[in-house]
Coordinates of C-alpha atoms and ligand atoms in Angstrom, one line a residue:
M1 CA -36.5 4.0 1.2
A2 CA -34.0 1.4 2.4
S3 CA -30.7 1.3 4.1
Y4 CA -27.6 -0.4 2.7
D5 CA -23.9 -1.0 3.5
V6 CA -23.1 0.0 0.0
I7 CA -24.8 1.5 -3.0
I8 CA -23.0 1.2 -6.3
I9 CA -24.0 3.7 -9.0
G10 CA -23.7 2.2 -12.5
A11 CA -24.1 -1.4 -13.6
G12 CA -21.3 -1.8 -16.1
P13 CA -18.5 -4.3 -15.7
G14 CA -17.0 -2.2 -12.8
G15 CA -20.2 -1.7 -10.9
Y16 CA -21.9 -5.1 -11.3
V17 CA -18.7 -7.0 -10.5
S18 CA -18.2 -4.8 -7.5
A19 CA -21.7 -5.4 -6.3
I20 CA -21.3 -9.2 -6.5
R21 CA -18.0 -9.1 -4.5
C22 CA -19.6 -6.8 -1.9
A23 CA -22.5 -9.3 -1.6
Q24 CA -20.1 -12.2 -1.3
L25 CA -18.4 -10.4 1.5
G26 CA -21.7 -10.1 3.4
L27 CA -22.4 -6.5 2.7
K28 CA -26.0 -5.4 2.1
T29 CA -25.7 -4.1 -1.5
A30 CA -27.8 -2.2 -4.0
I31 CA -26.9 -1.2 -7.6
V32 CA -28.4 1.8 -9.4
E33 CA -28.9 1.6 -13.1
G34 CA -31.1 3.8 -15.4
R35 CA -30.7 1.8 -18.6
E36 CA -33.4 -0.8 -19.3
T37 CA -30.8 -3.6 -19.0
L38 CA -27.7 -4.1 -16.8
G39 CA -24.1 -4.4 -18.1
G40 CA -23.4 -0.8 -19.0
T41 CA -21.7 0.4 -22.2
C42 CA -19.6 -2.9 -22.5
L43 CA -22.5 -5.3 -22.7
N44 CA -25.1 -3.0 -24.3
I45 CA -23.3 -0.8 -26.8
G46 CA -19.6 -1.7 -26.6
C47 CA -17.5 -4.8 -26.2
I48 CA -20.1 -7.4 -26.5
P49 CA -22.2 -6.3 -29.6
S50 CA -19.0 -5.4 -31.4
K51 CA -17.6 -8.8 -30.8
A52 CA -20.7 -10.4 -32.2
L53 CA -20.3 -8.3 -35.4
L54 CA -16.6 -9.0 -35.5
H55 CA -17.3 -12.8 -35.3
A56 CA -20.1 -12.8 -37.9
T57 CA -18.1 -10.7 -40.4
H58 CA -15.0 -12.9 -39.8
M59 CA -17.0 -15.9 -40.8
L60 CA -18.1 -14.1 -43.9
H61 CA -14.4 -13.3 -44.7
E62 CA -13.5 -17.0 -44.2
A63 CA -16.3 -18.1 -46.5
E64 CA -15.3 -15.5 -49.2
H65 CA -11.5 -16.0 -49.0
N66 CA -10.6 -19.3 -47.6
F67 CA -13.4 -21.8 -48.0
G68 CA -12.6 -22.6 -51.6
N69 CA -9.0 -23.3 -50.8
M70 CA -10.0 -25.7 -48.1
G71 CA -12.2 -27.6 -50.5
L72 CA -15.4 -26.1 -49.3
K73 CA -17.2 -25.3 -52.5
G74 CA -20.4 -23.5 -53.3
K75 CA -21.8 -20.0 -53.2
S76 CA -20.5 -17.6 -50.6
P77 CA -23.1 -16.5 -48.1
S78 CA -24.9 -13.2 -48.8
V79 CA -25.3 -10.7 -45.9
D80 CA -28.7 -10.3 -44.3
W81 CA -27.8 -7.3 -42.3
N82 CA -31.0 -7.2 -40.3
Q83 CA -30.5 -10.8 -39.3
M84 CA -26.9 -10.1 -38.3
K85 CA -28.1 -7.3 -36.1
S86 CA -30.7 -9.4 -34.4
Y87 CA -28.0 -12.1 -33.8
K88 CA -26.0 -9.3 -32.2
E89 CA -29.0 -8.2 -30.1
D90 CA -29.6 -11.8 -29.0
V91 CA -26.0 -12.0 -27.8
V92 CA -26.4 -8.8 -25.9
G93 CA -29.7 -10.0 -24.4
Q94 CA -28.2 -13.2 -23.2
N95 CA -25.4 -11.3 -21.4
T96 CA -27.4 -8.5 -19.9
G97 CA -30.0 -11.1 -18.7
G98 CA -27.1 -13.1 -17.2
V99 CA -26.1 -10.1 -15.1
E100 CA -29.7 -9.6 -13.9
F101 CA -29.7 -13.2 -12.9
L102 CA -26.4 -12.7 -11.0
M103 CA -27.9 -9.7 -9.1
K104 CA -30.9 -11.8 -8.0
K105 CA -28.7 -14.8 -7.1
N106 CA -26.5 -12.6 -4.9
K107 CA -29.6 -10.7 -3.4
I108 CA -28.4 -7.4 -4.7
D109 CA -31.3 -4.9 -5.1
W110 CA -31.4 -3.2 -8.5
L111 CA -32.7 0.4 -7.9
K112 CA -34.0 1.3 -11.4
G113 CA -33.4 4.9 -12.5
W114 CA -30.7 7.6 -12.6
A115 CA -29.0 8.3 -9.3
T116 CA -28.0 11.5 -7.6
I117 CA -26.1 11.9 -4.3
P118 CA -28.0 14.6 -2.4
A119 CA -25.7 14.2 0.7
V120 CA -23.0 12.0 1.9
G121 CA -24.6 8.6 2.8
Q122 CA -27.6 9.2 0.6
V123 CA -28.5 8.1 -2.9
K124 CA -31.7 9.4 -4.6
V125 CA -33.3 7.4 -7.3
G126 CA -36.6 8.8 -8.7
D127 CA -38.4 10.1 -5.6
D128 CA -36.8 7.7 -3.2
I129 CA -33.8 8.5 -1.0
H130 CA -31.8 5.4 0.1
E131 CA -29.2 5.4 2.8
A132 CA -25.8 3.9 2.3
K133 CA -22.8 3.7 4.6
N134 CA -20.6 3.8 1.4
I135 CA -21.2 4.8 -2.2
V136 CA -19.2 3.6 -5.2
V137 CA -19.4 5.7 -8.3
A138 CA -19.0 3.5 -11.4
T139 CA -20.7 5.7 -14.0
G140 CA -18.2 5.0 -16.8
S141 CA -17.5 7.1 -19.9
V142 CA -19.1 8.6 -23.0
P143 CA -17.6 9.3 -26.5
S144 CA -15.7 12.6 -26.4
A145 CA -16.8 15.4 -28.7
L146 CA -14.6 16.5 -31.6
P147 CA -14.8 20.3 -32.4
G148 CA -16.6 21.0 -35.6
V149 CA -18.3 17.6 -35.7
E150 CA -21.9 17.2 -34.7
V151 CA -22.9 13.6 -34.1
D152 CA -26.5 12.7 -35.1
E153 CA -26.0 8.9 -34.7
K154 CA -27.3 8.4 -38.3
I155 CA -24.8 9.8 -40.7
V156 CA -22.2 11.0 -38.2
V157 CA -22.0 8.3 -35.6
T158 CA -20.1 7.2 -32.5
S159 CA -19.6 3.5 -31.8
T160 CA -23.2 3.4 -30.5
G161 CA -24.7 4.4 -33.9
A162 CA -22.1 2.3 -35.8
L163 CA -23.4 -0.8 -34.1
D164 CA -26.9 -0.2 -35.4
L165 CA -26.7 1.4 -38.8
P166 CA -29.9 0.8 -40.9
K167 CA -27.8 -0.4 -43.8
V168 CA -24.2 -1.2 -44.7
P169 CA -22.7 2.1 -46.0
K170 CA -21.0 2.2 -49.4
K171 CA -18.4 4.6 -48.1
M172 CA -17.4 4.9 -44.5
V173 CA -14.8 7.4 -43.1
V174 CA -13.5 6.5 -39.7
I175 CA -11.9 9.4 -37.7
G176 CA -9.3 7.9 -35.3
A177 CA -7.2 4.8 -35.8
G178 CA -7.6 3.7 -32.2
V179 CA -9.3 0.5 -30.9
I180 CA -12.9 1.5 -31.8
G181 CA -12.0 2.8 -35.2
L182 CA -10.1 -0.3 -36.2
E183 CA -12.5 -2.9 -34.8
L184 CA -15.6 -1.3 -36.3
G185 CA -13.7 -0.2 -39.5
S186 CA -12.7 -3.8 -40.1
V187 CA -16.3 -5.0 -39.5
Y188 CA -17.6 -2.7 -42.3
A189 CA -14.7 -3.4 -44.6
R190 CA -15.5 -7.1 -44.4
L191 CA -19.2 -6.2 -45.1
G192 CA -18.1 -4.5 -48.3
S193 CA -17.9 -0.9 -47.3
E194 CA -15.0 1.2 -48.7
V195 CA -13.4 2.2 -45.4
T196 CA -11.0 5.1 -45.0
V197 CA -9.4 5.8 -41.6
V198 CA -8.2 9.3 -41.0
E199 CA -5.7 9.5 -38.1
Y200 CA -3.9 12.5 -36.5
M201 CA -0.8 10.6 -35.4
D202 CA 1.7 8.8 -37.7
A203 CA 0.9 5.4 -36.4
V204 CA -2.2 3.4 -35.6
C205 CA -3.1 2.6 -31.9
P206 CA -1.0 5.4 -30.3
G207 CA 1.1 4.1 -27.4
M208 CA 1.4 0.6 -28.6
D209 CA 4.6 -1.2 -29.5
K210 CA 6.1 0.2 -32.7
D211 CA 6.5 -3.3 -34.4
V212 CA 2.8 -3.9 -33.6
Q213 CA 1.7 -0.6 -35.0
R214 CA 3.6 -1.2 -38.3
G215 CA 2.6 -4.8 -38.7
F216 CA -1.0 -4.2 -37.7
K217 CA -1.5 -1.4 -40.2
R218 CA 0.0 -3.5 -43.0
I219 CA -2.4 -6.4 -42.2
L220 CA -5.4 -4.0 -42.1
E221 CA -4.4 -2.5 -45.4
K222 CA -4.3 -5.9 -47.0
Q223 CA -7.8 -6.4 -45.7
G224 CA -8.9 -3.4 -47.7
L225 CA -8.8 -0.5 -45.2
T226 CA -7.2 2.7 -46.5
F227 CA -5.3 5.0 -44.1
I228 CA -4.7 8.7 -44.2
M229 CA -2.1 9.3 -41.5
G230 CA -0.9 12.6 -39.9
A231 CA -4.2 14.1 -40.7
A232 CA -6.2 16.3 -38.4
V233 CA -9.9 16.3 -39.0
Q234 CA -11.2 19.8 -38.7
G235 CA -14.9 19.3 -39.3
V236 CA -17.7 17.3 -40.9
E237 CA -20.4 18.7 -43.1
A238 CA -23.4 16.4 -43.1
S239 CA -26.7 16.3 -45.0
K240 CA -29.5 13.8 -44.5
T241 CA -27.8 11.2 -46.6
K242 CA -24.1 12.1 -46.9
A243 CA -21.2 13.8 -45.2
K244 CA -18.0 15.5 -46.2
V245 CA -15.0 15.1 -43.8
K246 CA -12.6 18.0 -43.9
Y247 CA -9.1 17.5 -42.8
A248 CA -5.6 18.9 -43.2
L249 CA -2.4 17.0 -43.4
K250 CA 0.2 17.9 -40.8
K251 CA 2.8 18.4 -43.5
T252 CA 0.6 20.8 -45.5
P253 CA -1.6 22.4 -42.8
E254 CA -2.7 25.3 -45.0
T255 CA -4.4 23.0 -47.6
E256 CA -7.9 21.7 -46.8
E257 CA -8.5 18.2 -48.0
S258 CA -11.8 16.4 -47.9
L259 CA -13.4 13.0 -48.2
D260 CA -17.0 12.1 -49.0
A261 CA -18.8 9.4 -47.0
D262 CA -22.2 7.8 -46.5
V263 CA -21.4 7.3 -42.8
V264 CA -18.7 8.9 -40.6
L265 CA -17.6 7.1 -37.5
V266 CA -16.1 9.4 -34.9
A267 CA -13.7 7.3 -32.8
T268 CA -11.4 9.8 -31.2
G269 CA -11.6 8.7 -27.6
R270 CA -13.9 8.7 -24.7
K271 CA -14.2 10.9 -21.6
A272 CA -15.2 10.2 -18.0
Y273 CA -18.9 10.5 -17.3
A274 CA -20.3 11.6 -13.9
D275 CA -22.7 14.4 -14.9
G276 CA -25.8 15.0 -12.8
L277 CA -24.7 13.1 -9.8
G278 CA -24.2 16.2 -7.7
L279 CA -20.5 15.6 -7.1
E280 CA -19.6 19.3 -7.4
A281 CA -22.0 20.3 -4.6
L282 CA -20.4 17.6 -2.4
G283 CA -16.9 18.9 -3.1
V284 CA -15.7 15.7 -4.8
K285 CA -12.4 16.5 -6.5
L286 CA -11.9 15.9 -10.2
T287 CA -8.7 15.6 -12.1
E288 CA -7.7 18.2 -14.8
R289 CA -9.2 15.8 -17.4
G290 CA -12.6 15.7 -15.6
Q291 CA -12.1 12.3 -14.0
I292 CA -13.0 11.6 -10.3
A293 CA -9.7 11.8 -8.4
T294 CA -9.1 8.8 -6.1
D295 CA -6.3 7.5 -3.9
S296 CA -4.8 4.0 -4.1
Q297 CA -7.8 2.5 -2.4
W298 CA -10.3 4.2 -4.7
R299 CA -11.4 6.7 -2.1
T300 CA -12.4 10.2 -3.3
N301 CA -11.6 13.2 -1.0
V302 CA -15.1 12.9 0.5
P303 CA -15.4 10.1 3.1
G304 CA -17.8 7.4 2.2
I305 CA -17.6 8.1 -1.6
Y306 CA -15.5 5.8 -3.8
A307 CA -15.0 5.7 -7.6
I308 CA -13.8 3.0 -10.0
G309 CA -13.6 2.3 -13.8
D310 CA -13.6 4.6 -16.7
V311 CA -14.8 7.5 -14.5
I312 CA -11.3 7.6 -12.8
E313 CA -7.8 7.7 -14.2
G314 CA -6.2 4.8 -16.1
P315 CA -7.0 2.8 -19.2
M316 CA -10.7 2.8 -20.2
L317 CA -11.0 -1.0 -20.2
A318 CA -13.8 -3.2 -18.9
H319 CA -11.4 -5.6 -17.2
K320 CA -9.5 -2.7 -15.4
A321 CA -12.9 -1.6 -14.1
E322 CA -13.8 -5.2 -13.0
D323 CA -10.5 -5.5 -11.1
E324 CA -11.1 -2.2 -9.4
G325 CA -14.7 -3.2 -8.6
M326 CA -13.5 -6.3 -6.8
A327 CA -10.7 -4.4 -5.1
V328 CA -12.9 -1.6 -3.8
A329 CA -15.3 -4.2 -2.5
D330 CA -12.4 -5.8 -0.6
V331 CA -11.7 -2.4 0.9
L332 CA -15.3 -1.9 1.9
G333 CA -15.3 -5.4 3.4
G334 CA -12.4 -4.4 5.7
K335 CA -9.6 -5.9 3.6
H336 CA -6.8 -4.4 1.5
G337 CA -7.7 -3.9 -2.2
H338 CA -5.1 -4.5 -4.8
V339 CA -4.9 -4.0 -8.6
N340 CA -1.6 -4.4 -10.4
Y341 CA -1.8 -1.6 -12.9
G342 CA 1.5 -2.8 -14.5
V343 CA -0.2 -6.0 -15.7
I344 CA -3.4 -5.0 -17.5
P345 CA -3.6 -6.5 -20.9
G346 CA -5.0 -4.5 -23.9
V347 CA -6.6 -6.4 -26.8
V348 CA -7.9 -5.3 -30.2
Y349 CA -10.4 -7.9 -31.4
T350 CA -9.7 -7.7 -35.1
T351 CA -8.6 -10.8 -37.1
P352 CA -5.8 -11.4 -36.3
E353 CA -6.1 -10.1 -32.8
V354 CA -3.6 -7.8 -31.2
A355 CA -2.7 -8.0 -27.6
T356 CA -0.2 -6.2 -25.4
V357 CA 0.8 -6.1 -21.7
G358 CA 3.4 -4.3 -19.6
A359 CA 6.0 -1.9 -20.9
T360 CA 6.9 -1.3 -24.6
E361 CA 10.4 -1.7 -26.0
D362 CA 10.5 2.0 -26.8
A363 CA 9.4 3.1 -23.3
L364 CA 12.1 0.9 -21.7
K365 CA 14.8 2.1 -24.0
A366 CA 13.8 5.7 -23.3
E367 CA 14.2 4.9 -19.6
G368 CA 17.7 3.6 -20.3
R369 CA 16.8 0.1 -19.2
K370 CA 19.0 -2.7 -20.5
I371 CA 16.7 -5.2 -22.2
K372 CA 16.5 -8.3 -24.3
V373 CA 13.9 -8.8 -27.0
G374 CA 12.7 -12.3 -28.1
K375 CA 10.5 -12.4 -31.2
F376 CA 8.9 -15.3 -33.1
N377 CA 6.8 -15.1 -36.2
F378 CA 3.6 -17.0 -36.6
M379 CA 4.7 -17.9 -40.1
A380 CA 6.8 -20.7 -38.4
N381 CA 3.8 -21.8 -36.2
A382 CA 2.1 -24.9 -37.8
R383 CA -1.3 -24.3 -36.2
A384 CA -1.5 -20.6 -37.3
K385 CA -0.6 -21.6 -40.9
A386 CA -3.3 -24.3 -40.9
V387 CA -6.0 -21.6 -40.1
H388 CA -4.7 -18.9 -42.6
Q389 CA -3.6 -16.6 -39.8
A390 CA 0.1 -16.8 -39.8
E391 CA 0.9 -13.9 -42.1
G392 CA 2.3 -10.8 -40.5
G393 CA 1.8 -12.1 -36.9
F394 CA 4.4 -12.5 -34.2
V395 CA 5.0 -12.8 -30.5
K396 CA 7.4 -10.4 -28.9
I397 CA 8.7 -10.6 -25.3
I398 CA 10.8 -8.0 -23.7
T399 CA 12.9 -8.9 -20.6
D400 CA 15.4 -7.3 -18.3
K401 CA 18.8 -8.1 -19.8
E402 CA 20.4 -9.0 -16.4
T403 CA 17.6 -10.9 -14.7
D404 CA 15.6 -12.2 -17.7
R405 CA 12.4 -11.0 -15.9
I406 CA 9.6 -10.4 -18.3
L407 CA 8.7 -6.7 -18.5
G408 CA 6.3 -6.6 -21.4
A409 CA 4.9 -8.5 -24.4
A410 CA 3.0 -7.9 -27.6
I411 CA 1.3 -10.3 -29.9
I412 CA -0.4 -10.1 -33.3
G413 CA -1.9 -13.4 -34.2
P414 CA -4.7 -15.9 -33.8
G415 CA -6.1 -15.9 -30.3
A416 CA -3.6 -13.2 -29.2
G417 CA -6.2 -11.9 -26.7
D418 CA -6.1 -15.2 -24.9
L419 CA -2.5 -16.0 -25.4
I420 CA -1.4 -12.8 -23.7
H421 CA -2.7 -14.2 -20.4
E422 CA 0.1 -16.7 -20.2
L423 CA 2.5 -13.8 -20.1
C424 CA 0.3 -11.8 -17.7
V425 CA 0.4 -14.7 -15.2
A426 CA 4.1 -15.0 -15.7
M427 CA 4.5 -11.3 -15.0
E428 CA 2.3 -11.5 -11.9
F429 CA 4.7 -14.2 -10.6
G430 CA 7.8 -12.2 -11.5
A431 CA 8.7 -15.0 -14.0
S432 CA 11.7 -14.9 -16.3
A433 CA 11.5 -15.7 -20.0
E434 CA 13.3 -18.9 -19.2
D435 CA 10.5 -20.0 -16.9
V436 CA 8.1 -19.7 -19.9
A437 CA 10.6 -21.4 -22.2
L438 CA 11.1 -24.3 -19.9
T439 CA 7.3 -24.9 -19.6
C440 CA 6.0 -27.7 -21.9
H441 CA 3.5 -26.3 -24.5
A442 CA 1.2 -28.6 -26.3
H443 CA 1.8 -29.1 -30.0
P444 CA 0.3 -28.0 -32.3
T445 CA -1.0 -24.8 -30.6
Y446 CA -0.6 -21.1 -31.1
S447 CA 0.9 -20.9 -27.6
E448 CA 4.0 -22.6 -29.0
A449 CA 4.8 -19.2 -30.5
V450 CA 4.8 -17.7 -27.0
R451 CA 7.3 -20.3 -25.9
E452 CA 9.5 -19.8 -29.0
A453 CA 9.6 -16.0 -28.3
A454 CA 10.6 -16.8 -24.7
L455 CA 13.3 -19.2 -26.1
A456 CA 14.4 -16.3 -28.4
C457 CA 15.2 -14.3 -25.2
G458 CA 17.7 -16.9 -24.3
T459 CA 19.6 -19.5 -26.4
G460 CA 17.3 -19.1 -29.4
A461 CA 14.0 -20.2 -30.8
I462 CA 13.9 -23.7 -32.4
H463 CA 11.8 -23.0 -35.5
S464 CA 13.4 -19.9 -36.8
Ligands
NAI501 P1 -8.5 5.8 -28.8 O1 -8.0 6.8 -27.8 O2 -8.1 4.4 -28.7 O3 -8.1 6.4 -30.3 C1 -8.5 7.6 -30.7 C2 -7.7 8.0 -32.0 O4 -8.2 9.2 -32.6 C3 -6.2 8.3 -31.6 O5 -5.4 7.5 -32.4 C4 -6.1 9.8 -31.9 O6 -4.8 10.2 -32.3 C5 -7.2 10.0 -33.0 N1 -7.7 11.4 -33.1 C6 -8.1 12.2 -32.1 N2 -8.5 13.4 -32.7 C7 -8.3 13.3 -34.0 C8 -8.6 14.2 -35.1 N3 -9.1 15.4 -34.9 N4 -8.3 13.8 -36.4 C9 -7.8 12.6 -36.6 N5 -7.6 11.7 -35.6 C10 -7.8 12.0 -34.3 O7 -10.1 6.0 -28.7 P2 -11.3 5.1 -29.2 O8 -10.9 4.1 -30.3 O9 -12.4 6.0 -29.5 O10 -11.6 4.2 -27.9 C11 -12.1 4.9 -26.7 C12 -11.7 4.1 -25.5 O11 -12.5 2.9 -25.5 C13 -10.3 3.7 -25.4 O12 -9.8 4.0 -24.2 C14 -10.2 2.2 -25.7 O13 -9.2 1.6 -25.0 C15 -11.6 1.8 -25.2 N6 -12.0 0.6 -26.0 C16 -11.4 -0.6 -25.8 C17 -11.7 -1.7 -26.6 C18 -11.0 -2.9 -26.4 O14 -10.3 -3.1 -25.4 N7 -11.0 -3.9 -27.4 C19 -12.8 -1.6 -27.6 C20 -13.3 -0.3 -27.8 C21 -13.0 0.7 -27.0

């Protein structure tokens, strides 16, 4: 039994980043994690392993489709799936090991096991009760269940099972055209699976800019993914080796349709996870959607208990959790904690990548805001053309018509997930499109497309 200034429950990107900032601020800090390795969903079974598979399969795609054209002759590589999975595990190991190193470096105690909060100021791990002046709940999220669909993580899988399939399926049905469905769907399409995505809405990635939704779907279709839109999945019948996905189209709801699959990926969203902590007994308030309710400084209604990340409201993104982790540490260290929720980028790590930040054109129009839109296609960007990633991509910047202040942006194109940050920084500084347009951008870079879109908000882009 030990006594701490702060105990953080959950060592995902929210929790571990918060622990480091707490330690940097001189607080005696412990982190509780029941998994064998640190890093939470993101590092173990989410962002990081999926990025390894996205990278490996992108390389395969390049070898199969573009090497010949670049004068790189010879047989295309064949896929050793087990080796690809061990590469992925190695990437995961390096990252989770890195977090463990950071905990030691910052003198943060890792309390191994699953935590409960028996009383305010106490955290129980195994048989030990530790005292804490403050507790931060950073327990994340889990895949949400779909009625009529039983996940066995073998034939009917969530992202967890999809990252570790014993073999590449011949036919895969993905339920949900959100981020997980499209990232993992494109991994398996590149590996040769016949991938069909069944989506309830009429567009992919609900909530994203409409131009992006249309362009992105077209690009994915060209890459071999098939979409069935406006289709509500009603159930999945699974045997030991196969599954049948039953759905109804919104326009013909009385007709039951079905699809056969070797593997079904259920990617219909995630839900906050705080089960078994004992929050109910402590009287911690939850939202209607089962998230922990917090105020603007991440305090719950129970003094001394804070919450951050996927377990509270807001986008379920690792970087949003990290920002909240640092901010809540600042609060605990006696400072003011700040997260600008208006400038949190969203990225889909397909090829090309898709990235967005701020408001969408539609949302601003619906509000009656007077706006300007500057758009530039990657087809006119020399660098993107050189790497076969110009087709269908663009940068779109939306500004206030009167002030030229940047209100939002969307990018489909090479390196979009990195390019978006130029616009995030601009937005943080309240910059205008002209500020970006007047900044010299190196040639030849993808970032020139950002400048051109900014120019298009004013006098006009040069290369269009
Ligand atoms: P999502 O919310 O992005 O997409 C779920 C999709 O499933 C929606 O388009 C929805 O309309 C559809 N759907 C729901 N019920 C359906 C039904 N019965 N039939 C057909 N379609 C149905 O959820 P997803 O992709 O599972 O991701 C979960 C969370 O993880 C998200 O918050 C996402 O932001 C986060 N995430 C972020 C990543 C990134 O930043 N690159 C990567 C992976 C996950």
